[in-house]
mmCIF file of C-alpha atoms in Angstrom:
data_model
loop_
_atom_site.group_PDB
_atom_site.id
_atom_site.type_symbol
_atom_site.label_atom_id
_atom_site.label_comp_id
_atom_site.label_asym_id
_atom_site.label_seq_id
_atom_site.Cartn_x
_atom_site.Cartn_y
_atom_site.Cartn_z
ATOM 1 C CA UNK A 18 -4.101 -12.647 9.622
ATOM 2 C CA UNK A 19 -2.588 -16.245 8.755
ATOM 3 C CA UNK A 20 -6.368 -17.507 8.919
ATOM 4 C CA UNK A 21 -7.502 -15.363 6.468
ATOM 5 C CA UNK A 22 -4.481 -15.629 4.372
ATOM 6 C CA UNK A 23 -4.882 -19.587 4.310
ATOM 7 C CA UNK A 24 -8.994 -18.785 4.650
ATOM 8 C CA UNK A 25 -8.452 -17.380 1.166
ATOM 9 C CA UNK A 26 -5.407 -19.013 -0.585
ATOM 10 C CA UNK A 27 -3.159 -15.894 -0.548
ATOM 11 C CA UNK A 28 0.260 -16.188 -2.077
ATOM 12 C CA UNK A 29 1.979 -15.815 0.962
ATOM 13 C CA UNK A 30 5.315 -14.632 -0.205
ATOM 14 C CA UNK A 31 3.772 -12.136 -2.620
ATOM 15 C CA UNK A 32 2.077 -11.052 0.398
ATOM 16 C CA UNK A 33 5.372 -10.982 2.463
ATOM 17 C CA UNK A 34 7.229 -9.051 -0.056
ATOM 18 C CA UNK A 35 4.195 -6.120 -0.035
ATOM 19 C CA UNK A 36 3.784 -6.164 3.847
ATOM 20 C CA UNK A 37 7.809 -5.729 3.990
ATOM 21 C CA UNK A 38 8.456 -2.820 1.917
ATOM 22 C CA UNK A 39 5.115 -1.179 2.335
ATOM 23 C CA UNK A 40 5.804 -0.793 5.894
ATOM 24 C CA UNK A 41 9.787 0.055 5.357
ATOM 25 C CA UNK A 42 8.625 3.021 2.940
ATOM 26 C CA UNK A 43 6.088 4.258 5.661
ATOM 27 C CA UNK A 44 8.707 4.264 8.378
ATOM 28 C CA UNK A 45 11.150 6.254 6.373
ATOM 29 C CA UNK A 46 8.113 8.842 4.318
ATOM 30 C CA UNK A 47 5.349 9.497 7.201
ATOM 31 C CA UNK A 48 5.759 12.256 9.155
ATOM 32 C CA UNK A 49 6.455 12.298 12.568
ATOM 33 C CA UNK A 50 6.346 8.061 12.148
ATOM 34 C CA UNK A 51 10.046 7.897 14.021
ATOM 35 C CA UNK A 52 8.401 8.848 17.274
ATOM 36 C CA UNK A 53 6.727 5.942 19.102
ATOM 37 C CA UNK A 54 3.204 6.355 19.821
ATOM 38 C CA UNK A 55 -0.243 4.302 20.614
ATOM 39 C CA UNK A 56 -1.462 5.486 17.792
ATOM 40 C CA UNK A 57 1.486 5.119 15.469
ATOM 41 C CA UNK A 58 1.785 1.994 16.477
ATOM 42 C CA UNK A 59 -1.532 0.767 15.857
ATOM 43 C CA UNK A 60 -1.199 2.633 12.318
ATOM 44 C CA UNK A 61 1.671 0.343 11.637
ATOM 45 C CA UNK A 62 -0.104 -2.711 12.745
ATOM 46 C CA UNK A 63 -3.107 -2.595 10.601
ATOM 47 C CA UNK A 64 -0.873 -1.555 7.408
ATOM 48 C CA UNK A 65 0.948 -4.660 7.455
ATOM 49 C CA UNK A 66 -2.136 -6.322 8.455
ATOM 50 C CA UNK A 67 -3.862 -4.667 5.037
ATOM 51 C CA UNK A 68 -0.487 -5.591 2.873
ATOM 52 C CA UNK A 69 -0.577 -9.440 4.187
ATOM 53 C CA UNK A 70 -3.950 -9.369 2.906
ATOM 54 C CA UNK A 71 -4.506 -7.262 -0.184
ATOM 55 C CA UNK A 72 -4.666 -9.814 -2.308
ATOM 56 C CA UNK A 73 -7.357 -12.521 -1.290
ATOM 57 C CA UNK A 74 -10.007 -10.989 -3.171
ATOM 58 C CA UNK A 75 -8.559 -12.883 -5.920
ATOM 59 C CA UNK A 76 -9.997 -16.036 -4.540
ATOM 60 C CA UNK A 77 -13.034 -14.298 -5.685
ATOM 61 C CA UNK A 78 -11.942 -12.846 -9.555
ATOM 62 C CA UNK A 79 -8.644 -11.326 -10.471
ATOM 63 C CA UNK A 80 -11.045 -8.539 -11.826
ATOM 64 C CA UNK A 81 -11.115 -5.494 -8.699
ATOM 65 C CA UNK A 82 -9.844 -7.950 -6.316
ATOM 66 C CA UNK A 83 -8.769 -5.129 -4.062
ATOM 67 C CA UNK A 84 -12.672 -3.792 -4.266
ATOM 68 C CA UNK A 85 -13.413 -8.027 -3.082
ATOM 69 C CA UNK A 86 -10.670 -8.171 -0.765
ATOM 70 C CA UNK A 87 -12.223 -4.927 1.281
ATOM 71 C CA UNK A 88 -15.523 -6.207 0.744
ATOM 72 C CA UNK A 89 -14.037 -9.603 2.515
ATOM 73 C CA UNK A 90 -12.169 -7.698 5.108
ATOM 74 C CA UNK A 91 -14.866 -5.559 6.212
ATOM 75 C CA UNK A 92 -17.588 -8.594 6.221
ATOM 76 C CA UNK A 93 -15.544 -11.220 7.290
ATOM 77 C CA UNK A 94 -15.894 -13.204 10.590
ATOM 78 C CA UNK A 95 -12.119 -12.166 12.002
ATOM 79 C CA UNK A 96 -11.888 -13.129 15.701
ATOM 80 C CA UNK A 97 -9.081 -10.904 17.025
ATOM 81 C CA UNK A 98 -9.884 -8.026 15.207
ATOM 82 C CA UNK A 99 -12.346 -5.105 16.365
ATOM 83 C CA UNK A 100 -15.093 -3.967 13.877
ATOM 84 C CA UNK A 101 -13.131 -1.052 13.338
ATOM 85 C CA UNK A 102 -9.814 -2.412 12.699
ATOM 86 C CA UNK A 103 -11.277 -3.986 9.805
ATOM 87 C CA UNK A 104 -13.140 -1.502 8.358
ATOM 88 C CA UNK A 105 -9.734 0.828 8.609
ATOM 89 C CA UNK A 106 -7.898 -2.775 7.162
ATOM 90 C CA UNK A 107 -10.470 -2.893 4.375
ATOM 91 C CA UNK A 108 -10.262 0.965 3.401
ATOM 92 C CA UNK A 109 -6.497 0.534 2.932
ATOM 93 C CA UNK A 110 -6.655 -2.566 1.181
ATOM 94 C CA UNK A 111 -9.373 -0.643 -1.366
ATOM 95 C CA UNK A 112 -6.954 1.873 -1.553
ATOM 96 C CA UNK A 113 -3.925 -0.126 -2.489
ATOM 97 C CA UNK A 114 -5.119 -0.234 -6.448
ATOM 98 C CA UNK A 115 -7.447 1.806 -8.693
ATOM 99 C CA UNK A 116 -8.755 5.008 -8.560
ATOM 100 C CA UNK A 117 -8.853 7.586 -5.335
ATOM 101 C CA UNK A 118 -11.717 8.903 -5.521
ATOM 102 C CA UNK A 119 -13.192 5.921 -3.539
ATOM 103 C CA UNK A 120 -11.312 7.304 -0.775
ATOM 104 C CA UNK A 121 -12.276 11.104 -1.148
ATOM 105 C CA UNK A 122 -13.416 11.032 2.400
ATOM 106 C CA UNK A 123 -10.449 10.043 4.012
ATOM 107 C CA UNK A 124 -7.621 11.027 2.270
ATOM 108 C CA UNK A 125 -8.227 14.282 3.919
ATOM 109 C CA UNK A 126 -6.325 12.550 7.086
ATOM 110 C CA UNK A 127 -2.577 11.925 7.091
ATOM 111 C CA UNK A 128 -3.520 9.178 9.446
ATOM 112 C CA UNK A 129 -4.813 7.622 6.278
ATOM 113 C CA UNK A 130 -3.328 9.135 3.163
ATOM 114 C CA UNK A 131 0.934 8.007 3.896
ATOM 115 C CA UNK A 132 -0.308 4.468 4.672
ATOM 116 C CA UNK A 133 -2.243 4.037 1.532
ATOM 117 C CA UNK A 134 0.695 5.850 -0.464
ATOM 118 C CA UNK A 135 2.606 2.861 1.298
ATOM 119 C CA UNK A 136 0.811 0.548 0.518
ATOM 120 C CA UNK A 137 0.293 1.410 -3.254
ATOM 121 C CA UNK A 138 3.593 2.065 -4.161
ATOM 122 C CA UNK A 139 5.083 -1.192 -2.460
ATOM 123 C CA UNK A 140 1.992 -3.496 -4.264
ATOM 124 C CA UNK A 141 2.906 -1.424 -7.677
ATOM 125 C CA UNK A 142 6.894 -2.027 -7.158
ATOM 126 C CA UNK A 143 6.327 -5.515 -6.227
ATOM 127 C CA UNK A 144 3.836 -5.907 -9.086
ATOM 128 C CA UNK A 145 6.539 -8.360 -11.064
ATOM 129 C CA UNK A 146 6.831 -11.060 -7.977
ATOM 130 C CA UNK A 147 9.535 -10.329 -7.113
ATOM 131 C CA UNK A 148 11.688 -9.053 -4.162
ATOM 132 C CA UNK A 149 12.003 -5.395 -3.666
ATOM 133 C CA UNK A 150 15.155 -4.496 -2.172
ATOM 134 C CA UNK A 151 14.726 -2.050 0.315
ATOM 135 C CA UNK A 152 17.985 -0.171 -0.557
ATOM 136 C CA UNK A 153 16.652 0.538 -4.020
ATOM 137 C CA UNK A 154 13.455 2.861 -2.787
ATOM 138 C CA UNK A 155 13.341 5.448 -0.384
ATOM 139 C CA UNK A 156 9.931 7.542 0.441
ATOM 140 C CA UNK A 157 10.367 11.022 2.114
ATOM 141 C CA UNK A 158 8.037 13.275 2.847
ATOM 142 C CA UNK A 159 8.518 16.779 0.931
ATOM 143 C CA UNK A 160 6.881 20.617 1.824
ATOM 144 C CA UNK A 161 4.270 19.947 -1.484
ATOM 145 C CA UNK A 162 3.725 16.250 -0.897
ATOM 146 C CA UNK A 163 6.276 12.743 -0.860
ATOM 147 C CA UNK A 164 9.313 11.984 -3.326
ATOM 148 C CA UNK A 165 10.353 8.206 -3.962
ATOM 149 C CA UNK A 166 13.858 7.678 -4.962
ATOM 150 C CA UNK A 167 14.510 4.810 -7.096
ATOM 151 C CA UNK A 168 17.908 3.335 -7.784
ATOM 152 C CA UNK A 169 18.798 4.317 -11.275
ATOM 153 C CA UNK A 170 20.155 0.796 -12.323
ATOM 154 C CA UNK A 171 17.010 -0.654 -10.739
ATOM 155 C CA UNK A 172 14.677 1.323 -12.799
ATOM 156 C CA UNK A 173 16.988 0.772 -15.875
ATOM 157 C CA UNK A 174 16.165 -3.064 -15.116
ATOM 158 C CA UNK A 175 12.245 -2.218 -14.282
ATOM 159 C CA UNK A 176 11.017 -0.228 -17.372
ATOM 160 C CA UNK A 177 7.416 -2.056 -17.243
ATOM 161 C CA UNK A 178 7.359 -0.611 -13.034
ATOM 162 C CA UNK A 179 8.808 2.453 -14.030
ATOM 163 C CA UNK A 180 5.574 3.220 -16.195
ATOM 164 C CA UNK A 181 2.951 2.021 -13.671
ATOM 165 C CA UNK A 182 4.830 4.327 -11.293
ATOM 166 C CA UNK A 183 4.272 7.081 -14.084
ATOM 167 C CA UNK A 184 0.772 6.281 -14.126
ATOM 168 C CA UNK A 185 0.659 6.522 -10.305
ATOM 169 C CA UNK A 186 2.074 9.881 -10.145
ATOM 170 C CA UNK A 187 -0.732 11.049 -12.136
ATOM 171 C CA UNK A 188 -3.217 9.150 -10.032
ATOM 172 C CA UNK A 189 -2.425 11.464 -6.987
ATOM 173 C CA UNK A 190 -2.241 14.347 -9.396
ATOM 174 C CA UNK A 191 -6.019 14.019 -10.386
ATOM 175 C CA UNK A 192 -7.091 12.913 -6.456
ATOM 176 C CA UNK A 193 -5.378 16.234 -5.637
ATOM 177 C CA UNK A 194 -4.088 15.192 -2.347
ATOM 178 C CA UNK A 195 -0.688 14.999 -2.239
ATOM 179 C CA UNK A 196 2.133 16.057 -5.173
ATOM 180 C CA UNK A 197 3.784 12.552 -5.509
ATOM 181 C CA UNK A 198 7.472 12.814 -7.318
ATOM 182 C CA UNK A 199 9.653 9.905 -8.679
ATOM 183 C CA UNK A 200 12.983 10.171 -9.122
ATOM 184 C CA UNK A 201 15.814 7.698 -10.282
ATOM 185 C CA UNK A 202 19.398 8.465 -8.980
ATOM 186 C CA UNK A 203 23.006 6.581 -8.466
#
């Protein structure tokens, strides 16, 4: 993961930031993710892996850099990694901006869908570059879908996020996956 990152000129701490509180809103939103398995584990792996490296499609254009940086991922000479750890790398990566329709086929799968709600929603938080605090955002898992909580003061401080996260809600609302709900509290 460093290789590509310095491979591609990522902003490392931008990267840090995502790969930090994308994988502290999985723990705490994706069901069943508090019990340790193989598989849970490996889920966990290749979402940070896919939030360290989200962004080095910009070395190609700014433009659908997350469409480049799965391109990249999925193409890529990456010793270490099997063929299918980065295709699943790449389809999260795709995932982390944009539309979901792309990933009509596999948002079927919680396996997939809670670590590409992640992963969106700590890239869109962390849009600003800047640090996140974990305290401010909580992701739980709800009977009709997944509710963030947002610090109120935060998103009093954040208006520009709080619209993107707006816009985000809807996004799920169209792919018709999951119902996702924002809320800002004390």
């Amino acid at each position: 993961v460093q290789e590509l990152q310095r491979r591609f000129g990522s902003d490392l701490a931008q990267a840090a930031r995502v790969q930090r509180l994308a994988l502290a809103l999985y723990r705490r939103g994706a069901p069943g993710v508090r019990q340790r398995t193989a598989a849970g584990d490996e889920t966990l792996r290749e979402l940070g892996w896919a939030a360290a490296l989200h962004e080095i499609g910009m070395s190609v254009s700014h433009h659908d850099h997350h469409r480049h940086s799965a391109y990249l991922l999925a193409h890529v000479d990456a010793p270490g990694f099997s063929q299918s750890q980065q295709r699943r790398v790449a389809e999260l990566v795709l995932g982390h901006r944009g539309s979901l329709r792309k990933l009509d086929s596999t948002l079927d799968q919680e396996a997939t869908l809670w670590p590409v709600l992640s992963l969106r929603l700590a890239a869109l938080l962390c849009h600003a570059r800047n640090d996140v605090p974990e305290r401010v955002v909580a992701l739980r898992r709800t009977d009709d879908g997944a509710l963030l909580r947002i610090d109120r003061a935060w998103a009093d401080g954040h208006p520009r996020t709080m619209h993107l996260l707006g816009e985000e809600v809807r996004a799920w609302e169209r792919a018709g996956r999951l119902k996702l709900a924002v809320r800002t509290g004390g």
